[in-house]
PDB file of C-alpha atoms in Angstrom:
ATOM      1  CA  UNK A 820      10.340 107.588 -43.095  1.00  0.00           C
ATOM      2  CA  UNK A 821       7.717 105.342 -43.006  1.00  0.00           C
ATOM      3  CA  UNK A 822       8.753 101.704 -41.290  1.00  0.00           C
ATOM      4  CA  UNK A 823       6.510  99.975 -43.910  1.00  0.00           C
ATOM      5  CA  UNK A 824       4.741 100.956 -46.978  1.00  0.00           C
ATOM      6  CA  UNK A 825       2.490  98.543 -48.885  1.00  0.00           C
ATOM      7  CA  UNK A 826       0.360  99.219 -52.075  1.00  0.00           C
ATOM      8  CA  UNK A 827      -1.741  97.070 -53.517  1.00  0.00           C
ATOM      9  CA  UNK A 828      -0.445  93.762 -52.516  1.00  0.00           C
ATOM     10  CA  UNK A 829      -1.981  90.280 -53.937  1.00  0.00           C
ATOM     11  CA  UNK A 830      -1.951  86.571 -53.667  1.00  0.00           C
ATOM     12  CA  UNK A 831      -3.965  84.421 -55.335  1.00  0.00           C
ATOM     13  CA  UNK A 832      -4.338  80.396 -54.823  1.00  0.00           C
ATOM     14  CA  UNK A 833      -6.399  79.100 -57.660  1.00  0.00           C
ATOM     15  CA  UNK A 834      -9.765  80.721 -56.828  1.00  0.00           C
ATOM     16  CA  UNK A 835      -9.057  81.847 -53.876  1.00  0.00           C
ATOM     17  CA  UNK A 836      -7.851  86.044 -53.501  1.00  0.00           C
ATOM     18  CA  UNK A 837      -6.158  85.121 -49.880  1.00  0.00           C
ATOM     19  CA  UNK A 838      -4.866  89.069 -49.778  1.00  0.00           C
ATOM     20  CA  UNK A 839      -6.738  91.012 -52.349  1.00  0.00           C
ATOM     21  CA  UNK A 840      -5.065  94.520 -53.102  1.00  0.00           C
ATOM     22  CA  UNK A 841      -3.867  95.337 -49.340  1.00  0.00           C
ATOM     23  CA  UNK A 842      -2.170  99.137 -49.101  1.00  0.00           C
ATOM     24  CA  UNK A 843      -0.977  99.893 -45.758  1.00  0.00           C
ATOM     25  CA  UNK A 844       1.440 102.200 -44.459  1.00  0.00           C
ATOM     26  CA  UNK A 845       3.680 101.925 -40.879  1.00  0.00           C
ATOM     27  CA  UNK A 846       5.815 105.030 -39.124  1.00  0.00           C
ATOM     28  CA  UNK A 847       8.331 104.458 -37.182  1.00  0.00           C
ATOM     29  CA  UNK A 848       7.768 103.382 -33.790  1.00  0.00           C
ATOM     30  CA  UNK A 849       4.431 102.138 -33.905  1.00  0.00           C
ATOM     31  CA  UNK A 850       2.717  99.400 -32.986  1.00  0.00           C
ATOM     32  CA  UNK A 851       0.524  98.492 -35.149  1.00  0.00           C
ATOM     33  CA  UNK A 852      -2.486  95.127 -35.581  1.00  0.00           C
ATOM     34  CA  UNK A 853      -3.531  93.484 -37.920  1.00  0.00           C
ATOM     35  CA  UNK A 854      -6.942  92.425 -36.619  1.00  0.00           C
ATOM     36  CA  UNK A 855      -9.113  89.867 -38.287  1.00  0.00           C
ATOM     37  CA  UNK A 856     -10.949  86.054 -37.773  1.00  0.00           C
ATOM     38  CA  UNK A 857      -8.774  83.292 -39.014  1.00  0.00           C
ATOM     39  CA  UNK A 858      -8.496  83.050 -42.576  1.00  0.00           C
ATOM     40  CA  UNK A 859      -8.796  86.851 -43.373  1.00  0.00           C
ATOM     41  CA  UNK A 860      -5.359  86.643 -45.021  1.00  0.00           C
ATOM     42  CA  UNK A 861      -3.188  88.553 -42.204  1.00  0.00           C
ATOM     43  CA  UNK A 862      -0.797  85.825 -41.659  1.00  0.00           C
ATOM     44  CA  UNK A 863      -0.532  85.575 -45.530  1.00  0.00           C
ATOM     45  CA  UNK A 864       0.128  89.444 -45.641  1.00  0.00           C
ATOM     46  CA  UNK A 865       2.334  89.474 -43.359  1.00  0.00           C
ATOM     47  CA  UNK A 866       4.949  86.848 -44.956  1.00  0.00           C
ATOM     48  CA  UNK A 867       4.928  89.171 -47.990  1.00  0.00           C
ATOM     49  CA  UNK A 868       5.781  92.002 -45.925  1.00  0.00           C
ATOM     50  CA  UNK A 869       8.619  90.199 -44.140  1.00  0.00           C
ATOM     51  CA  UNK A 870       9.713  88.771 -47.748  1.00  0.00           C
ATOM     52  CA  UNK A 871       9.113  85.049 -46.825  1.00  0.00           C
ATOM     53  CA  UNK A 872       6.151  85.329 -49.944  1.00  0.00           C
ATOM     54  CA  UNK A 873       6.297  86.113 -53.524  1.00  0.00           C
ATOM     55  CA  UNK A 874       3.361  89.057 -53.923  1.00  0.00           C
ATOM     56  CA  UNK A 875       1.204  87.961 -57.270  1.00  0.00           C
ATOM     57  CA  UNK A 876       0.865  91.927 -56.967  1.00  0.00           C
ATOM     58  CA  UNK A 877       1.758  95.063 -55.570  1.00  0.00           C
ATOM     59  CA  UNK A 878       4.533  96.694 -54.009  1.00  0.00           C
ATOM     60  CA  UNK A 879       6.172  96.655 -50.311  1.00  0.00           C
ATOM     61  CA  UNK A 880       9.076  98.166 -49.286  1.00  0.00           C
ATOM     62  CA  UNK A 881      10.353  97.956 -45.291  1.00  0.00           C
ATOM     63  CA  UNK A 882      12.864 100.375 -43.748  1.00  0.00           C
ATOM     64  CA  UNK A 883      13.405 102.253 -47.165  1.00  0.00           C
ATOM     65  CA  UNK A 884      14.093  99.112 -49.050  1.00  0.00           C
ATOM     66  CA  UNK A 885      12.136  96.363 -51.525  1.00  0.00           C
ATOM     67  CA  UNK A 886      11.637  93.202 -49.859  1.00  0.00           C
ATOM     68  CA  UNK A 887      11.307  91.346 -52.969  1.00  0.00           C
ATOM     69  CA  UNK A 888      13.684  89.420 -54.540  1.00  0.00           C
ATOM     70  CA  UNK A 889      14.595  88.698 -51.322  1.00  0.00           C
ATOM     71  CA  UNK A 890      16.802  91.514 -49.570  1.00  0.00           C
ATOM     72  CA  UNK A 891      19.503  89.887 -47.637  1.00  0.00           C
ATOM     73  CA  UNK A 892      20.449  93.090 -46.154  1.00  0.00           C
ATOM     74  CA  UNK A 893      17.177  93.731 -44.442  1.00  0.00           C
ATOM     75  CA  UNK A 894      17.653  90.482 -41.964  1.00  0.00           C
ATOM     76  CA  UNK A 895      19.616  91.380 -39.693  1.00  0.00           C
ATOM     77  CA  UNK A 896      17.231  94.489 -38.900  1.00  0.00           C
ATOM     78  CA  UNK A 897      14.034  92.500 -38.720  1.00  0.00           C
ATOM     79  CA  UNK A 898      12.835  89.936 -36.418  1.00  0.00           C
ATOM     80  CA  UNK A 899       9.894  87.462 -36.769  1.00  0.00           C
ATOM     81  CA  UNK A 900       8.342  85.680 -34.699  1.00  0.00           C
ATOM     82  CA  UNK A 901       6.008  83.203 -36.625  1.00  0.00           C
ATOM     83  CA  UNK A 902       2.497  81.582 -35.690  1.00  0.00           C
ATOM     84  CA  UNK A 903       3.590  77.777 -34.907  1.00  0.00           C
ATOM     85  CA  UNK A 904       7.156  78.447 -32.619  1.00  0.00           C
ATOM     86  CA  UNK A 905      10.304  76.425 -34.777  1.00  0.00           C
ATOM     87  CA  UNK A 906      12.912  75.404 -32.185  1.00  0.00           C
ATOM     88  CA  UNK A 907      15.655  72.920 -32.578  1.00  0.00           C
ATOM     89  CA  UNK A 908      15.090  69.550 -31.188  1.00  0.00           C
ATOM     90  CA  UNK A 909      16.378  68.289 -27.808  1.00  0.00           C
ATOM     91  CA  UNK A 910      18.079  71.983 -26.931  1.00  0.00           C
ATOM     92  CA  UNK A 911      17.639  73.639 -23.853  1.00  0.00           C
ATOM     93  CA  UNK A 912      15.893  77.371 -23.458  1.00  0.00           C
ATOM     94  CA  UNK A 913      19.831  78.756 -23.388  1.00  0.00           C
ATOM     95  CA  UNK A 914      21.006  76.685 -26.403  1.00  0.00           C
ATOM     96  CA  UNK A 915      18.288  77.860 -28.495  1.00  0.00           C
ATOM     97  CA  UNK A 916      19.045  81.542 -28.110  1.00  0.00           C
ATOM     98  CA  UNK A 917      22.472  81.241 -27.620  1.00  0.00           C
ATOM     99  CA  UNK A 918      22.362  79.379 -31.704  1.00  0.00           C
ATOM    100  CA  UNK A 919      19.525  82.372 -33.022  1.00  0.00           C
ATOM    101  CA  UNK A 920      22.000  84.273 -31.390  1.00  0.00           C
ATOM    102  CA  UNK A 921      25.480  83.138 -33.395  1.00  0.00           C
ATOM    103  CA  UNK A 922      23.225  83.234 -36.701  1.00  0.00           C
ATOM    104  CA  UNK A 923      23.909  87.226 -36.074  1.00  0.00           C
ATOM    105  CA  UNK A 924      27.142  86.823 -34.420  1.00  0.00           C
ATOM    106  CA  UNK A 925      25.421  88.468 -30.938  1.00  0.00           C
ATOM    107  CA  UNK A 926      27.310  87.552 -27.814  1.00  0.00           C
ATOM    108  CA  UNK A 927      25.946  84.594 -25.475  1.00  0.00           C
ATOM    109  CA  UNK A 928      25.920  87.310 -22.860  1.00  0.00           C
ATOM    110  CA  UNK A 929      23.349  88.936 -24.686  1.00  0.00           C
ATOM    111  CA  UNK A 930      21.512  86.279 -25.445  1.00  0.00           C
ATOM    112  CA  UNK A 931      21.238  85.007 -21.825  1.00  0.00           C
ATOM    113  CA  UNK A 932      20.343  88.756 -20.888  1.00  0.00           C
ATOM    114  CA  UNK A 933      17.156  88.352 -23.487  1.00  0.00           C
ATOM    115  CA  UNK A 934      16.315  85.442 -21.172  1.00  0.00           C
ATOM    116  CA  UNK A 935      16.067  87.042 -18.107  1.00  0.00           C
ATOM    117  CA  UNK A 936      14.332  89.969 -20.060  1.00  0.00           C
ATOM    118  CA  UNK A 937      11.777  87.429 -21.195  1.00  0.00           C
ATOM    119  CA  UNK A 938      11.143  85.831 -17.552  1.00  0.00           C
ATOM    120  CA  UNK A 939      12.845  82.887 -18.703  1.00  0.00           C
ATOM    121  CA  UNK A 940      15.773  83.178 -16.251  1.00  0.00           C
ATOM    122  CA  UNK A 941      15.085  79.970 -13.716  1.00  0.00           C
ATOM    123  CA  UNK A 942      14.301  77.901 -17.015  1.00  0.00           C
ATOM    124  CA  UNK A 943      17.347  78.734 -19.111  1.00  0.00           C
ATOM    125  CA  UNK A 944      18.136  74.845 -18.183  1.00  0.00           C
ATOM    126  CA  UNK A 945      14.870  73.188 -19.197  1.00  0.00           C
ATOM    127  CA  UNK A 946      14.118  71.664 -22.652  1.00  0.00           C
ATOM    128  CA  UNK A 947      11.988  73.658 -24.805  1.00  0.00           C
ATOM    129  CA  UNK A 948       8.995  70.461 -25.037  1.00  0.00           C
ATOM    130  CA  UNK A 949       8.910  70.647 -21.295  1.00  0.00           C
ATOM    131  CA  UNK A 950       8.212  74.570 -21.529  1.00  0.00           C
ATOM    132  CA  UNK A 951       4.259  75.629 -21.162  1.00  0.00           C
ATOM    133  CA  UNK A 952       2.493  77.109 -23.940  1.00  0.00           C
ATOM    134  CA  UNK A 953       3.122  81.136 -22.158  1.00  0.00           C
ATOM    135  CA  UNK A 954       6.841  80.399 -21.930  1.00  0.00           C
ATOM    136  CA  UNK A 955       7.867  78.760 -25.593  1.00  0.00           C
ATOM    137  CA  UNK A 956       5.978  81.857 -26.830  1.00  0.00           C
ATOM    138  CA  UNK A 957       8.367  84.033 -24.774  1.00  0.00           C
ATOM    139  CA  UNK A 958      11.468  82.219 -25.732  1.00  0.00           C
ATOM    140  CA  UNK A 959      10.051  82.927 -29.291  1.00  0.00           C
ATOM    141  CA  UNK A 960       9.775  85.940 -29.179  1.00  0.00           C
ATOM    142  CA  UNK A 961      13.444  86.477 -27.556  1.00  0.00           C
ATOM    143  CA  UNK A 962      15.171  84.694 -30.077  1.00  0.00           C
ATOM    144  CA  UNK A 963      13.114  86.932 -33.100  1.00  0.00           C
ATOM    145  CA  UNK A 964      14.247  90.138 -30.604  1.00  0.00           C
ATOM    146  CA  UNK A 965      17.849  89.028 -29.549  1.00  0.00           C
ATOM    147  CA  UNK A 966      19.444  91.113 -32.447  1.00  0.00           C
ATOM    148  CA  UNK A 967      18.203  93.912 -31.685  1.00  0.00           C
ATOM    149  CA  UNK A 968      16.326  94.504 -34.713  1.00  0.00           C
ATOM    150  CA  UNK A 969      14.558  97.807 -35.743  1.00  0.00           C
ATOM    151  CA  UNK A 970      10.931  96.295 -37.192  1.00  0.00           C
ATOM    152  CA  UNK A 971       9.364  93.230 -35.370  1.00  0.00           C
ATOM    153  CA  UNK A 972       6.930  91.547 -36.933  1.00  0.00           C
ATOM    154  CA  UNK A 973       4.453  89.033 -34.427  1.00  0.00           C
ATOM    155  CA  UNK A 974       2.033  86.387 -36.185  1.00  0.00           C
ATOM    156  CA  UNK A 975      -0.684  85.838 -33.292  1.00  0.00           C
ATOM    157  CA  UNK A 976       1.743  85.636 -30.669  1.00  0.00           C
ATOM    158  CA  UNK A 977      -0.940  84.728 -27.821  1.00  0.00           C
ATOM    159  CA  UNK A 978      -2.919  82.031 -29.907  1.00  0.00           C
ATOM    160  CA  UNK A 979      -3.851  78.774 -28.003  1.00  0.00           C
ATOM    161  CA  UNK A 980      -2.657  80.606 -24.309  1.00  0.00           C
ATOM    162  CA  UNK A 981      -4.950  81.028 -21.484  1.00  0.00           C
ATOM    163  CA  UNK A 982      -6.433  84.052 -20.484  1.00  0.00           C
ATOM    164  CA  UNK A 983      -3.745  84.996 -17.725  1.00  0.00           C
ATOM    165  CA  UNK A 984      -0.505  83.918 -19.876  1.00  0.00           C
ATOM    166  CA  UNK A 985      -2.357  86.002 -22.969  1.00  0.00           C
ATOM    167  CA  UNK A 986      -2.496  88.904 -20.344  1.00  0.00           C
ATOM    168  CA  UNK A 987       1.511  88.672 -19.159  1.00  0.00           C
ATOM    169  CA  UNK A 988       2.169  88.665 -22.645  1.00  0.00           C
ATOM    170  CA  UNK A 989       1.039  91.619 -23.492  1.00  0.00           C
ATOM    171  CA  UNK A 990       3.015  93.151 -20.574  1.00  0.00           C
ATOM    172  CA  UNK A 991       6.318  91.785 -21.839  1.00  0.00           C
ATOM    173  CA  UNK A 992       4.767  93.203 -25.961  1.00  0.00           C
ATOM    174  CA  UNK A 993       4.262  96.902 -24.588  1.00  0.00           C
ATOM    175  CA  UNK A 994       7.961  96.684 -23.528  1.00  0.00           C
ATOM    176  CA  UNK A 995       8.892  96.065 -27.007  1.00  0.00           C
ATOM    177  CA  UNK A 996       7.248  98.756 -28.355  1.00  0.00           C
ATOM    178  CA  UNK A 997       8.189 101.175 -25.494  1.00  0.00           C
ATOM    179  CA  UNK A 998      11.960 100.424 -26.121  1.00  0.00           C
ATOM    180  CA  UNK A 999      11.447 102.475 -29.896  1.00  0.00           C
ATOM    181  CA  UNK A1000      10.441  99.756 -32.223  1.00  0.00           C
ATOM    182  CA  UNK A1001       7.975  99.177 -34.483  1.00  0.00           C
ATOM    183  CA  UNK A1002       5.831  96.139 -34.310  1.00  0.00           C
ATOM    184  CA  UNK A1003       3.224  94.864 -36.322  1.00  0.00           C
ATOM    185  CA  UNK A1004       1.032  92.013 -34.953  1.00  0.00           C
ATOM    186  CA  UNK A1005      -1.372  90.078 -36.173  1.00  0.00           C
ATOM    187  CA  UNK A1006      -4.620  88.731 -34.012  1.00  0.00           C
ATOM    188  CA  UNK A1007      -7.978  87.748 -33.646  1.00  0.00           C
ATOM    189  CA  UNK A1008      -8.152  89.085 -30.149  1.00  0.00           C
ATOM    190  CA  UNK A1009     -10.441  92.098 -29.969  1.00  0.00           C
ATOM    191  CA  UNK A1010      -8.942  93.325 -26.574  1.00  0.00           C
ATOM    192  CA  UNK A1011      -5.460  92.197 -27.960  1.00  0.00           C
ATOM    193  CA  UNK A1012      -5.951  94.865 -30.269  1.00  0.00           C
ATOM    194  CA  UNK A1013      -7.502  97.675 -27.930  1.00  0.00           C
ATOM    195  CA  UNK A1014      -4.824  96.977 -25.369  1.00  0.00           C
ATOM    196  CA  UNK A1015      -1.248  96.649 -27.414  1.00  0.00           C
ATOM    197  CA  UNK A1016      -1.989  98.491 -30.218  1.00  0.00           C
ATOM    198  CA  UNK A1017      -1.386 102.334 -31.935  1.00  0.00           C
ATOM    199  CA  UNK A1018      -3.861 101.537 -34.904  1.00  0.00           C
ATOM    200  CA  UNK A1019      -5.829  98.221 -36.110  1.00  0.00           C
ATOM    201  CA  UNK A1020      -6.325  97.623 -39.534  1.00  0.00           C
ATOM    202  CA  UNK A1021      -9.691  95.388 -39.747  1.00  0.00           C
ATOM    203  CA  UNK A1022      -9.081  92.403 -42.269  1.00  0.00           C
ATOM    204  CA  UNK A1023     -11.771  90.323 -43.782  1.00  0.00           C
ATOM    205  CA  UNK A1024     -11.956  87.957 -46.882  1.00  0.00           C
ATOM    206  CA  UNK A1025      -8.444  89.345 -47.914  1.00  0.00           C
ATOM    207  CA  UNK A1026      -8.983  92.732 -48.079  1.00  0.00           C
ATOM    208  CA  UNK A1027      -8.339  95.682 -45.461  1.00  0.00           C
ATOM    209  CA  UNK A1028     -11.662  97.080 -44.244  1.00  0.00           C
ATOM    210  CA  UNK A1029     -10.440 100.279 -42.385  1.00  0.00           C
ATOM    211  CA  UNK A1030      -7.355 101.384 -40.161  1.00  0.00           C
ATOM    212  CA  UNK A1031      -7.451 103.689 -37.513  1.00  0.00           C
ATOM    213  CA  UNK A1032      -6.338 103.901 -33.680  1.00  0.00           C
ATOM    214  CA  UNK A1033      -8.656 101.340 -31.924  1.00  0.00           C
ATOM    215  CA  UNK A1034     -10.787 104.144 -29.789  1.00  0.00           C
ATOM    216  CA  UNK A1035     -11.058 106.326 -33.152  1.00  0.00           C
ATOM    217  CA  UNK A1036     -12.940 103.373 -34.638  1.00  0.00           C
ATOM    218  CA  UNK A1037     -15.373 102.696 -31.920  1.00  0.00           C
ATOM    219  CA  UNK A1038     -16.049 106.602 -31.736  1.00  0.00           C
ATOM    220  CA  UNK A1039     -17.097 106.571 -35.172  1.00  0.00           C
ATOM    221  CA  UNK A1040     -19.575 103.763 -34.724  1.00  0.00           C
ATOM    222  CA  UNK A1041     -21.625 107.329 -33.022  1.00  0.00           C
ATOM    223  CA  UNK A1042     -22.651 105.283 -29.460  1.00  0.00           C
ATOM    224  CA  UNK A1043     -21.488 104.635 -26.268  1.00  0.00           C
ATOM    225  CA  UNK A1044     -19.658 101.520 -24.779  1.00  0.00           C
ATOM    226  CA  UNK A1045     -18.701 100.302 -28.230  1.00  0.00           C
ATOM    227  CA  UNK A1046     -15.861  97.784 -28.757  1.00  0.00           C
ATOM    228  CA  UNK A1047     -14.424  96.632 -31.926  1.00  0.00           C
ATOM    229  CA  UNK A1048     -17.023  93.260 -32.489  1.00  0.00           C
ATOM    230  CA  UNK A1049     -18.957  96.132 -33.380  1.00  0.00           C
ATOM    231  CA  UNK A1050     -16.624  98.075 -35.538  1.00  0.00           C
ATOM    232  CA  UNK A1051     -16.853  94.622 -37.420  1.00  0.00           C
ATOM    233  CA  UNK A1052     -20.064  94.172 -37.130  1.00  0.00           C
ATOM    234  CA  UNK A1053     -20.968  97.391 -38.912  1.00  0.00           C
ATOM    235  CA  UNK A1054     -18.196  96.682 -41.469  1.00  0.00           C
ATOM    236  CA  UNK A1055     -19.294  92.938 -42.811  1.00  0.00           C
ATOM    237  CA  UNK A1056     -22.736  93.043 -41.418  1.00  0.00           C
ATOM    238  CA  UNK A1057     -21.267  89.994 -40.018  1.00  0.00           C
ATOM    239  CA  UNK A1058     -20.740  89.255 -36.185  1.00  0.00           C
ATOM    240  CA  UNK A1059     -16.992  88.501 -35.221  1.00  0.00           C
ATOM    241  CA  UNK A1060     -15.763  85.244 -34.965  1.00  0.00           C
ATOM    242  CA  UNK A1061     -12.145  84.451 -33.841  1.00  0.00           C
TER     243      UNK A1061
END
């Protein structure tokens, strides 16, 4: 059974075709990126998917069922972890996945494990404003994974880090995958992509320009030492710009 299956999704905002027709299907277990510059429409897309958006068209369904009207049922086997990081004010890194955890009635034991799981362990104590950039992102991402949910969804989860916190990340996002779920993430990092991901589906302008594994699409350009600038480079005529 496929994890997702989109067809033809659209939004529209006045002029403006932010996702324009998308189809995409995801198996089980994959990890799959949603690659494109900002404004291609992938965070957009992706809030459709998860159900947090009304499509203007199209169909998605996720684990076997419709995401729209909202599916109540679906929650507690997703998890999302959105662009900008929403934490309660004032609450330590414990209290904050301790409460994400209660919203699914998951033990505080568990949640403190997700902690140490995360590399959060030493900081469980420490405010989440006096966290740096690399280590709200990985309390984020616990608190979207302390359910234990079957389909993870990721909106840019390395945005505005450094190269070496972008770089543990993506140790700590292989894990995720390894364990047997499926994750979709979106990005505008080209070696995000090559590095985390199954298959890449190249966004632009709303639209889906091509999917494939990330070394399939460079192969196909026919040359050597190809990365994927140029797999969007050939596909816009356009160089990339994050």
């Amino acid at each position: 059974m496929a994890a997702i299956r989109a067809e033809g999704l659209t939004k529209v905002y006045g002029d403006l075709r932010a996702v324009d027709g998308v189809s995409l299907e995801v198996a089980e277990g994959e990890f799959v990126g949603v690659l494109g510059p900002n404004g291609a429409g992938k965070t957009t897309l992706l809030e459709m998917v998860e159900g947090l958006r009304r499509p203007d068209g199209g169909t998605v369904e996720v684990l076997g069922e419709r995401v729209w009207p909202r599916n109540a049922g679906l929650l507690p086997r997703i998890g999302v972890q959105l662009q900008a990081s929403a934490f309660f004010e004032r609450l330590t890194a414990r209290e904050q996945i301790r409460t994400f955890a209660a919203l699914y009635g998951v033990s505080p034991a568990r949640a403190d494990d997700w902690l140490e799981r995360v590399g959060l362990g030493e900081k469980a104590a420490s405010r989440v404003e006096d966290l740096s950039g690399g280590q709200a992102q990985r309390l984020s991402i616990a608190c979207a994974l302390v359910h234990d949910p079957d389909l993870v969804f990721l909106d840019e989860p390395t945005a505005a880090l450094d190269p070496q916190a972008r770089r543990n990340l993506w140790d700590l996002l292989s894990g995720i995958n390894d364990s047997g779920r499926t994750v979709v993430l979106t990005t505008h990092y080209m070696d995000e992509a090559e590095a985390l991901c199954d298959r890449v589906a190249v966004m632009d302008a709303g639209r889906v320009l091509q999917v494939g594994a990330p070394a399939d699409l460079i192969r196909d350009l026919g040359a050597p030492a190809r990365t994927l600038e140029d797999v969007f480079l050939h596909l816009t005529g356009r160089e990339y710009r994050a």
